[in-house]
Amino acid sequence: MRKLQLLLLLLCSMAATAQDVSSQLDRHNFFYAGQSKRMRMFMVKDGQVQWAYENKQGRGEISDAVLMNDGHILIAHQYGVAEVTQDYQTVWSYAAPEGTEIHTVQPIGRTHVVFVQNGKPAKAVVMEIPSTRIVREFELPISEKGSVHGQFRNARLSSRGTLLVANMAMGCIHEYTSEGKEVDRWTGFLPWSVQEMPKTGNLLITGRKGKIQEITRQGKTVWELNTVDYGVTQPQKTVRLKNGGHLINNWYNEWNKVPMDTANAPVQAIEVDKDGKLVWQLRSWKNPDLGPSTTIQLLDDPVNRNRMFFGEFNAQAPHLFVGPNQPIGTGRGIHPGRVAWVHSPGVAQWDGHTGLWVEDRWNDQTKADAMIPEAVRQLTGETTAKKAWRALFRHFNKTHGRGGRGYKKGEMIAIKLNMPKFRSTLV
């Protein structure tokens, strides 16, 4: 009797858990595409397919698709790359050279794109659009034993104007400048895709064996998830939601020799909340049939192509909300609004690689000490450090109702250092 009660409790618990997991198509408004025998893309809004695209004459599989803020879509489909509009026009297209494949692409403003071209050799390629003129290319490391098809699937531009490349064959992530210089490499992964997280600059890596990891640029894992625990065995891309949750696709291989069991069709994507709880699963193989999933991008988060840059290509200058020589606020101090600037060549000698720049061995304390009195002299306009400090104390005391006296023993002055967050990788 007790065993029966325990069994009933377990079944009730499983039923309650299943009811907590939503499967409604209207949970998210999203753009969708996947590696499939059919070159199809969809936009789903309010639970309905609002836009559908299919290229019945095209070759290959849509390995990468990017919805941009102008409504255009970049697609990489194994045998080429193209830009299409939502009224089904092709803006430009480029066919992969014989013996090569293209599975990923990124916009660089409105005049260029960058893509990874699998091959022997494999290359990162910057191409002018719509002319499709190649303006730069550099080789990427590959495993000579592997196939061209299994080399690369995903690359993403970073906020610093570098290219992050997921190297499936070699099990690592590379970071390159536009000149082809490898500035960093992270090993020990089975990466399908990589992306930079906003604000932190961390890397979010989706692995082929179900392991998703967020790592710092120093290689420390700060978050991870095993999708196999949720029945997802073929994750390729991950979307971090604003609420801290994650959307994760689950690709189905249509080239399997055994046909899909339609009565037990696999999920195409899942949503896991920030606490690791499964809250949504997408299973839409009919009415509508979305097909296998690779790309899921929220409609309210299109890629702003104007902000995408790769080194000097579409280089971004700071966007100031005021013009030059237009001070903000009210000037304060002994000479209101005055800024003192001191430069001392040789005060820091860090090589950019060994240890940290803040270590004493890289800094000349004598030269650093000399910079303070020089700054105070410039700020006050006095000829000596002693006169400068006296002038500062007199001004401060006078403006704070203490008369015009100078320094008094025991008084101190605080110096606030402005030290923005430092990233150890130099570009």
CSV table of C-alpha atoms in Angstrom, one decimal:
chain,number,residue,atom,x,y,z
A,1,MET,CA,0.0,0.0,0.0
A,2,ARG,CA,2.8,2.4,0.9
A,3,LYS,CA,4.6,1.7,-2.4
A,4,LEU,CA,1.4,2.5,-4.3
A,5,GLN,CA,1.0,5.8,-2.4
A,6,LEU,CA,4.6,6.8,-3.2
A,7,LEU,CA,4.0,5.9,-6.9
A,8,LEU,CA,0.9,8.1,-7.0
A,9,LEU,CA,2.8,11.0,-5.4
A,10,LEU,CA,5.6,10.6,-8.0
A,11,LEU,CA,3.1,10.6,-10.9
A,12,CYS,CA,1.3,13.6,-9.5
A,13,SER,CA,4.6,15.5,-9.1
A,14,MET,CA,5.6,14.7,-12.7
A,15,ALA,CA,2.2,15.8,-13.9
A,16,ALA,CA,2.5,19.1,-12.0
A,17,THR,CA,6.0,19.7,-13.4
A,18,ALA,CA,4.8,19.0,-17.0
A,19,GLN,CA,1.9,21.5,-16.5
A,20,ASP,CA,4.5,24.2,-15.4
A,21,VAL,CA,6.3,23.9,-18.7
A,22,SER,CA,4.6,26.1,-21.4
A,23,SER,CA,4.5,25.0,-25.0
A,24,GLN,CA,2.6,28.0,-26.3
A,25,LEU,CA,3.9,29.4,-29.6
A,26,ASP,CA,3.1,32.9,-28.4
A,27,ARG,CA,5.5,33.0,-25.5
A,28,HIS,CA,8.1,34.7,-27.6
A,29,ASN,CA,8.1,36.7,-30.9
A,30,PHE,CA,11.0,35.3,-32.8
A,31,PHE,CA,12.9,34.9,-36.1
A,32,TYR,CA,13.7,31.2,-36.8
A,33,ALA,CA,15.9,29.3,-39.3
A,34,GLY,CA,17.7,26.0,-39.3
A,35,GLN,CA,20.1,23.6,-40.9
A,36,SER,CA,17.6,21.6,-43.0
A,37,LYS,CA,17.1,20.0,-46.4
A,38,ARG,CA,14.8,23.0,-47.2
A,39,MET,CA,16.1,26.5,-47.1
A,40,ARG,CA,13.4,28.1,-44.9
A,41,MET,CA,13.1,31.0,-42.5
A,42,PHE,CA,10.1,32.2,-40.4
A,43,MET,CA,9.0,35.1,-38.2
A,44,VAL,CA,6.6,34.1,-35.5
A,45,LYS,CA,4.6,36.9,-33.8
A,46,ASP,CA,1.7,36.5,-31.3
A,47,GLY,CA,1.8,32.7,-31.9
A,48,GLN,CA,1.3,33.0,-35.7
A,49,VAL,CA,3.7,32.8,-38.6
A,50,GLN,CA,3.8,36.4,-39.8
A,51,TRP,CA,6.4,35.8,-42.5
A,52,ALA,CA,7.8,32.8,-44.2
A,53,TYR,CA,10.6,32.4,-46.7
A,54,GLU,CA,11.8,29.4,-48.8
A,55,ASN,CA,14.4,29.3,-51.5
A,56,LYS,CA,13.5,26.1,-53.5
A,57,GLN,CA,16.3,26.7,-56.0
A,58,GLY,CA,19.0,27.2,-53.3
A,59,ARG,CA,21.7,24.7,-52.4
A,60,GLY,CA,22.8,23.9,-48.9
A,61,GLU,CA,21.5,24.4,-45.3
A,62,ILE,CA,20.9,27.7,-43.5
A,63,SER,CA,23.6,27.4,-40.8
A,64,ASP,CA,23.5,31.1,-39.8
A,65,ALA,CA,20.9,33.8,-40.3
A,66,VAL,CA,21.0,37.4,-38.9
A,67,LEU,CA,17.9,39.6,-38.7
A,68,MET,CA,19.1,43.3,-38.9
A,69,ASN,CA,17.5,46.5,-37.8
A,70,ASP,CA,16.7,47.5,-41.4
A,71,GLY,CA,14.6,44.4,-41.8
A,72,HIS,CA,17.2,42.7,-44.1
A,73,ILE,CA,18.5,39.2,-43.3
A,74,LEU,CA,22.0,37.9,-43.8
A,75,ILE,CA,22.1,34.1,-44.5
A,76,ALA,CA,25.0,31.7,-44.7
A,77,HIS,CA,23.8,28.5,-46.4
A,78,GLN,CA,26.9,26.3,-46.8
A,79,TYR,CA,27.4,26.9,-50.5
A,80,GLY,CA,27.2,30.7,-50.2
A,81,VAL,CA,26.1,33.8,-48.4
A,82,ALA,CA,23.4,36.3,-49.3
A,83,GLU,CA,21.4,39.3,-48.1
A,84,VAL,CA,17.6,39.1,-48.6
A,85,THR,CA,14.7,41.4,-47.8
A,86,GLN,CA,11.3,40.6,-46.3
A,87,ASP,CA,9.7,41.2,-49.7
A,88,TYR,CA,11.8,38.3,-51.0
A,89,GLN,CA,14.3,40.3,-53.0
A,90,THR,CA,18.0,39.3,-53.0
A,91,VAL,CA,20.2,42.3,-52.4
A,92,TRP,CA,23.4,40.5,-53.3
A,93,SER,CA,24.7,36.9,-53.2
A,94,TYR,CA,28.1,35.3,-53.2
A,95,ALA,CA,28.8,31.6,-54.1
A,96,ALA,CA,31.4,29.8,-52.1
A,97,PRO,CA,34.4,28.8,-54.2
A,98,GLU,CA,34.6,25.1,-55.3
A,99,GLY,CA,35.8,22.9,-52.4
A,100,THR,CA,34.8,25.4,-49.7
A,101,GLU,CA,31.8,26.1,-47.5
A,102,ILE,CA,30.4,29.2,-45.7
A,103,HIS,CA,28.4,28.6,-42.5
A,104,THR,CA,28.5,31.9,-40.7
A,105,VAL,CA,28.4,35.7,-41.5
A,106,GLN,CA,28.3,39.0,-39.8
A,107,PRO,CA,27.4,42.5,-41.0
A,108,ILE,CA,30.0,45.3,-40.9
A,109,GLY,CA,28.0,48.5,-41.3
A,110,ARG,CA,26.2,48.7,-44.7
A,111,THR,CA,29.2,48.3,-46.9
A,112,HIS,CA,30.9,45.1,-45.8
A,113,VAL,CA,30.4,41.7,-44.3
A,114,VAL,CA,32.8,39.2,-42.7
A,115,PHE,CA,32.4,35.4,-43.0
A,116,VAL,CA,34.4,32.3,-42.3
A,117,GLN,CA,35.2,30.2,-45.4
A,118,ASN,CA,35.8,26.5,-44.5
A,119,GLY,CA,38.4,25.0,-46.8
A,120,LYS,CA,42.0,24.0,-47.1
A,121,PRO,CA,43.1,26.5,-46.2
A,122,ALA,CA,40.2,28.0,-44.2
A,123,LYS,CA,39.9,31.8,-44.2
A,124,ALA,CA,38.2,34.7,-42.6
A,125,VAL,CA,37.0,36.9,-45.4
A,126,VAL,CA,36.0,40.6,-45.4
A,127,MET,CA,33.8,41.4,-48.5
A,128,GLU,CA,32.5,44.6,-49.8
A,129,ILE,CA,28.8,44.7,-50.6
A,130,PRO,CA,26.9,44.7,-52.8
A,131,SER,CA,29.8,44.4,-55.2
A,132,THR,CA,31.0,41.1,-53.5
A,133,ARG,CA,34.6,42.3,-53.9
A,134,ILE,CA,37.0,40.6,-51.5
A,135,VAL,CA,39.0,43.3,-49.7
A,136,ARG,CA,40.8,41.2,-47.1
A,137,GLU,CA,41.3,37.6,-46.0
A,138,PHE,CA,43.5,35.7,-43.7
A,139,GLU,CA,44.0,32.0,-42.9
A,140,LEU,CA,42.6,30.3,-39.9
A,141,PRO,CA,44.1,27.2,-38.2
A,142,ILE,CA,42.5,23.9,-39.0
A,143,SER,CA,42.9,20.2,-38.3
A,144,GLU,CA,44.4,18.6,-41.4
A,145,LYS,CA,42.8,15.3,-40.6
A,146,GLY,CA,39.2,16.6,-40.4
A,147,SER,CA,36.7,17.4,-43.2
A,148,VAL,CA,36.0,20.8,-44.6
A,149,HIS,CA,32.4,20.5,-43.5
A,150,GLY,CA,33.3,20.1,-39.9
A,151,GLN,CA,35.7,23.0,-39.4
A,152,PHE,CA,33.6,26.1,-38.5
A,153,ARG,CA,30.0,26.9,-38.0
A,154,ASN,CA,29.9,30.2,-36.1
A,155,ALA,CA,31.8,33.5,-35.7
A,156,ARG,CA,30.7,36.7,-34.1
A,157,LEU,CA,32.1,40.3,-34.0
A,158,SER,CA,32.8,41.6,-30.5
A,159,SER,CA,32.2,45.1,-29.0
A,160,ARG,CA,35.9,45.8,-29.4
A,161,GLY,CA,35.9,45.3,-33.2
A,162,THR,CA,37.5,41.8,-33.1
A,163,LEU,CA,36.2,38.5,-34.6
A,164,LEU,CA,35.5,35.6,-32.2
A,165,VAL,CA,35.7,32.3,-34.1
A,166,ALA,CA,34.4,28.9,-32.8
A,167,ASN,CA,36.8,26.3,-34.1
A,168,MET,CA,34.9,23.0,-34.0
A,169,ALA,CA,37.6,20.8,-35.4
A,170,MET,CA,40.3,22.1,-33.0
A,171,GLY,CA,38.1,22.5,-29.9
A,172,CYS,CA,38.9,26.1,-29.2
A,173,ILE,CA,37.8,29.8,-29.5
A,174,HIS,CA,40.0,32.3,-31.4
A,175,GLU,CA,39.9,36.1,-31.3
A,176,TYR,CA,41.3,38.0,-34.3
A,177,THR,CA,41.9,41.6,-35.3
A,178,SER,CA,41.0,42.7,-38.7
A,179,GLU,CA,44.6,42.3,-39.7
A,180,GLY,CA,44.5,38.6,-38.9
A,181,LYS,CA,46.4,38.8,-35.7
A,182,GLU,CA,45.3,36.2,-33.1
A,183,VAL,CA,45.1,38.1,-29.9
A,184,ASP,CA,43.6,35.4,-27.7
A,185,ARG,CA,42.7,31.7,-27.7
A,186,TRP,CA,40.6,29.7,-25.3
A,187,THR,CA,41.0,25.9,-25.4
A,188,GLY,CA,39.2,22.8,-23.9
A,189,PHE,CA,35.8,23.2,-25.6
A,190,LEU,CA,33.7,21.5,-28.2
A,191,PRO,CA,32.3,24.8,-29.5
A,192,TRP,CA,29.5,25.1,-32.0
A,193,SER,CA,29.0,28.8,-31.4
A,194,VAL,CA,30.4,31.7,-29.4
A,195,GLN,CA,29.2,35.2,-28.6
A,196,GLU,CA,30.3,38.1,-26.4
A,197,MET,CA,28.1,39.1,-23.5
A,198,PRO,CA,27.2,42.8,-23.2
A,199,LYS,CA,28.5,44.8,-20.3
A,200,THR,CA,30.8,42.0,-18.9
A,201,GLY,CA,32.7,41.1,-22.1
A,202,ASN,CA,32.4,37.5,-21.1
A,203,LEU,CA,32.1,34.7,-23.7
A,204,LEU,CA,29.0,32.5,-24.0
A,205,ILE,CA,30.0,29.2,-25.6
A,206,THR,CA,27.5,26.6,-26.8
A,207,GLY,CA,29.1,23.2,-27.1
A,208,ARG,CA,28.2,20.3,-29.3
A,209,LYS,CA,27.9,17.8,-26.5
A,210,GLY,CA,25.3,19.8,-24.6
A,211,LYS,CA,27.6,22.0,-22.5
A,212,ILE,CA,26.9,25.7,-22.4
A,213,GLN,CA,29.5,27.8,-20.6
A,214,GLU,CA,30.0,31.5,-19.8
A,215,ILE,CA,33.7,32.3,-19.3
A,216,THR,CA,35.7,35.4,-18.5
A,217,ARG,CA,38.4,36.5,-20.9
A,218,GLN,CA,40.8,35.0,-18.4
A,219,GLY,CA,39.2,31.6,-19.0
A,220,LYS,CA,37.3,31.3,-15.7
A,221,THR,CA,33.9,29.6,-15.9
A,222,VAL,CA,31.3,31.8,-14.2
A,223,TRP,CA,28.2,29.9,-15.3
A,224,GLU,CA,27.4,26.6,-17.1
A,225,LEU,CA,24.5,24.4,-18.0
A,226,ASN,CA,24.2,20.9,-19.3
A,227,THR,CA,21.4,20.7,-21.8
A,228,VAL,CA,21.3,16.9,-21.8
A,229,ASP,CA,19.6,17.2,-18.4
A,230,TYR,CA,16.7,18.8,-20.3
A,231,GLY,CA,16.7,16.3,-23.2
A,232,VAL,CA,18.5,18.6,-25.5
A,233,THR,CA,21.3,16.8,-27.2
A,234,GLN,CA,22.1,19.0,-30.2
A,235,PRO,CA,22.4,22.6,-29.0
A,236,GLN,CA,24.0,25.1,-31.4
A,237,LYS,CA,23.1,28.6,-30.3
A,238,THR,CA,22.0,30.2,-27.0
A,239,VAL,CA,20.1,33.4,-26.4
A,240,ARG,CA,20.4,35.1,-23.1
A,241,LEU,CA,17.1,36.8,-22.1
A,242,LYS,CA,16.8,40.1,-20.3
A,243,ASN,CA,15.4,38.2,-17.2
A,244,GLY,CA,18.5,36.1,-17.0
A,245,GLY,CA,17.0,33.0,-18.6
A,246,HIS,CA,18.2,31.3,-21.8
A,247,LEU,CA,16.7,30.2,-25.1
A,248,ILE,CA,18.5,27.2,-26.4
A,249,ASN,CA,17.9,25.5,-29.8
A,250,ASN,CA,17.9,21.7,-30.3
A,251,TRP,CA,18.8,20.8,-33.8
A,252,TYR,CA,17.4,17.7,-35.5
A,253,ASN,CA,19.4,16.0,-38.2
A,254,GLU,CA,17.1,15.4,-41.2
A,255,TRP,CA,19.8,13.4,-42.8
A,256,ASN,CA,19.5,10.6,-40.2
A,257,LYS,CA,18.9,7.2,-41.8
A,258,VAL,CA,16.1,6.5,-39.3
A,259,PRO,CA,13.0,8.8,-40.0
A,260,MET,CA,11.7,11.0,-37.2
A,261,ASP,CA,9.2,9.4,-34.9
A,262,THR,CA,6.4,12.0,-35.4
A,263,ALA,CA,4.5,10.7,-32.4
A,264,ASN,CA,7.5,11.6,-30.2
A,265,ALA,CA,9.0,14.5,-32.2
A,266,PRO,CA,12.0,16.2,-30.5
A,267,VAL,CA,11.7,19.7,-29.1
A,268,GLN,CA,13.2,22.4,-31.3
A,269,ALA,CA,14.1,24.8,-28.5
A,270,ILE,CA,13.7,25.2,-24.8
A,271,GLU,CA,13.7,28.1,-22.3
A,272,VAL,CA,15.4,27.7,-19.0
A,273,ASP,CA,15.0,30.4,-16.3
A,274,LYS,CA,17.8,31.9,-14.3
A,275,ASP,CA,17.4,29.3,-11.6
A,276,GLY,CA,17.8,26.4,-14.1
A,277,LYS,CA,14.1,25.5,-14.3
A,278,LEU,CA,12.6,24.4,-17.6
A,279,VAL,CA,9.7,26.9,-18.4
A,280,TRP,CA,9.1,26.6,-22.1
A,281,GLN,CA,9.6,24.2,-24.9
A,282,LEU,CA,9.1,24.6,-28.6
A,283,ARG,CA,7.7,21.7,-30.5
A,284,SER,CA,6.2,22.8,-33.8
A,285,TRP,CA,6.6,20.2,-36.6
A,286,LYS,CA,3.1,20.8,-38.1
A,287,ASN,CA,0.6,23.6,-38.2
A,288,PRO,CA,3.0,25.3,-38.5
A,289,ASP,CA,6.0,23.2,-39.4
A,290,LEU,CA,9.1,25.3,-38.6
A,291,GLY,CA,11.5,22.5,-39.3
A,292,PRO,CA,14.9,21.9,-37.6
A,293,SER,CA,16.2,24.8,-35.5
A,294,THR,CA,19.6,26.5,-35.6
A,295,THR,CA,18.8,30.2,-35.3
A,296,ILE,CA,16.3,31.7,-32.8
A,297,GLN,CA,16.5,35.5,-32.6
A,298,LEU,CA,14.0,37.6,-30.7
A,299,LEU,CA,12.2,40.1,-33.0
A,300,ASP,CA,12.8,43.0,-30.6
A,301,ASP,CA,16.5,42.4,-30.7
A,302,PRO,CA,17.6,42.8,-34.3
A,303,VAL,CA,21.3,43.4,-35.0
A,304,ASN,CA,22.1,47.1,-35.6
A,305,ARG,CA,24.4,46.7,-38.6
A,306,ASN,CA,25.5,50.4,-38.3
A,307,ARG,CA,27.2,49.6,-35.0
A,308,MET,CA,29.0,46.5,-36.2
A,309,PHE,CA,32.7,47.1,-37.0
A,310,PHE,CA,35.8,45.0,-37.6
A,311,GLY,CA,39.0,47.0,-37.0
A,312,GLU,CA,39.1,49.8,-39.5
A,313,PHE,CA,36.0,48.5,-41.3
A,314,ASN,CA,33.1,50.8,-40.3
A,315,ALA,CA,35.3,52.0,-37.4
A,316,GLN,CA,33.3,53.6,-34.6
A,317,ALA,CA,34.1,57.0,-33.3
A,318,PRO,CA,32.8,58.0,-29.9
A,319,HIS,CA,29.2,59.4,-30.2
A,320,LEU,CA,29.3,62.6,-28.0
A,321,PHE,CA,26.1,64.3,-27.1
A,322,VAL,CA,27.8,67.6,-26.9
A,323,GLY,CA,30.2,69.3,-29.3
A,324,PRO,CA,33.8,70.3,-28.6
A,325,ASN,CA,34.5,73.2,-26.3
A,326,GLN,CA,30.9,73.0,-24.8
A,327,PRO,CA,31.4,72.4,-21.1
A,328,ILE,CA,28.7,70.7,-19.1
A,329,GLY,CA,27.7,72.0,-15.8
A,330,THR,CA,29.3,74.7,-13.7
A,331,GLY,CA,33.1,74.9,-13.4
A,332,ARG,CA,34.5,74.6,-9.8
A,333,GLY,CA,37.9,74.9,-8.2
A,334,ILE,CA,40.6,77.5,-7.9
A,335,HIS,CA,40.4,78.1,-11.7
A,336,PRO,CA,36.9,76.9,-12.5
A,337,GLY,CA,36.9,74.3,-15.2
A,338,ARG,CA,40.6,74.0,-15.5
A,339,VAL,CA,42.0,70.5,-16.2
A,340,ALA,CA,45.6,69.6,-15.7
A,341,TRP,CA,47.2,66.9,-17.9
A,342,VAL,CA,50.5,65.3,-17.1
A,343,HIS,CA,52.4,62.8,-19.3
A,344,SER,CA,55.5,61.0,-18.1
A,345,PRO,CA,57.0,58.6,-20.7
A,346,GLY,CA,58.6,55.6,-19.1
A,347,VAL,CA,56.6,55.7,-15.9
A,348,ALA,CA,55.1,52.4,-16.9
A,349,GLN,CA,57.0,49.6,-18.6
A,350,TRP,CA,54.5,46.7,-18.8
A,351,ASP,CA,55.1,44.3,-21.8
A,352,GLY,CA,51.4,43.7,-22.2
A,353,HIS,CA,51.6,40.0,-21.4
A,354,THR,CA,53.5,39.2,-18.2
A,355,GLY,CA,51.6,39.5,-14.9
A,356,LEU,CA,49.4,42.6,-14.4
A,357,TRP,CA,50.1,46.2,-15.3
A,358,VAL,CA,49.4,47.3,-11.7
A,359,GLU,CA,52.4,45.3,-10.3
A,360,ASP,CA,55.2,47.4,-8.8
A,361,ARG,CA,57.8,45.9,-11.1
A,362,TRP,CA,56.3,47.6,-14.1
A,363,ASN,CA,56.0,51.1,-12.6
A,364,ASP,CA,58.7,53.7,-11.7
A,365,GLN,CA,57.6,55.1,-8.4
A,366,THR,CA,60.0,58.1,-8.6
A,367,LYS,CA,58.6,59.2,-11.9
A,368,ALA,CA,55.0,58.7,-10.6
A,369,ASP,CA,55.7,60.7,-7.5
A,370,ALA,CA,57.0,63.6,-9.6
A,371,MET,CA,53.7,63.7,-11.6
A,372,ILE,CA,51.6,64.8,-8.6
A,373,PRO,CA,53.4,68.1,-7.9
A,374,GLU,CA,53.6,68.9,-11.6
A,375,ALA,CA,49.8,68.4,-11.9
A,376,VAL,CA,49.2,70.6,-8.8
A,377,ARG,CA,51.4,73.4,-10.3
A,378,GLN,CA,49.5,73.3,-13.6
A,379,LEU,CA,46.2,73.3,-11.8
A,380,THR,CA,47.0,76.4,-9.6
A,381,GLY,CA,49.4,78.2,-11.9
A,382,GLU,CA,52.0,78.5,-9.1
A,383,THR,CA,55.7,78.0,-9.7
A,384,THR,CA,56.5,75.6,-6.9
A,385,ALA,CA,54.7,72.6,-5.3
A,386,LYS,CA,54.7,74.3,-1.9
A,387,LYS,CA,53.0,77.4,-3.3
A,388,ALA,CA,50.6,75.3,-5.2
A,389,TRP,CA,49.4,73.3,-2.2
A,390,ARG,CA,49.1,76.5,-0.1
A,391,ALA,CA,47.0,78.1,-2.8
A,392,LEU,CA,44.7,75.0,-3.0
A,393,PHE,CA,44.1,75.0,0.8
A,394,ARG,CA,43.5,78.8,0.9
A,395,HIS,CA,40.9,78.6,-1.9
A,396,PHE,CA,39.2,75.6,-0.3
A,397,ASN,CA,39.1,77.2,3.2
A,398,LYS,CA,37.8,80.5,1.8
A,399,THR,CA,35.0,78.9,-0.1
A,400,HIS,CA,34.0,76.8,2.9
A,401,GLY,CA,33.7,79.7,5.4
A,402,ARG,CA,37.1,79.1,7.1
A,403,GLY,CA,38.8,82.3,6.1
A,404,GLY,CA,41.8,82.7,3.8
A,405,ARG,CA,44.2,80.6,5.8
A,406,GLY,CA,46.5,78.0,4.2
A,407,TYR,CA,47.4,74.5,5.3
A,408,LYS,CA,47.1,73.6,9.0
A,409,LYS,CA,48.9,70.6,10.5
A,410,GLY,CA,46.7,67.6,10.5
A,411,GLU,CA,44.6,68.6,7.5
A,412,MET,CA,44.4,66.3,4.5
A,413,ILE,CA,43.4,66.4,0.9
A,414,ALA,CA,41.9,63.4,-0.9
A,415,ILE,CA,42.8,62.4,-4.4
A,416,LYS,CA,40.2,60.4,-6.2
A,417,LEU,CA,41.5,58.1,-8.9
A,418,ASN,CA,39.4,57.4,-11.9
A,419,MET,CA,40.2,53.8,-12.8
A,420,PRO,CA,37.8,52.4,-15.4
A,421,LYS,CA,37.4,48.6,-15.5
A,422,PHE,CA,40.5,47.1,-17.1
A,423,ARG,CA,40.4,44.3,-19.6
A,424,SER,CA,43.6,42.3,-19.7
A,425,THR,CA,43.5,41.4,-23.4
A,426,LEU,CA,45.1,44.1,-25.6
A,427,VAL,CA,43.9,44.6,-29.1
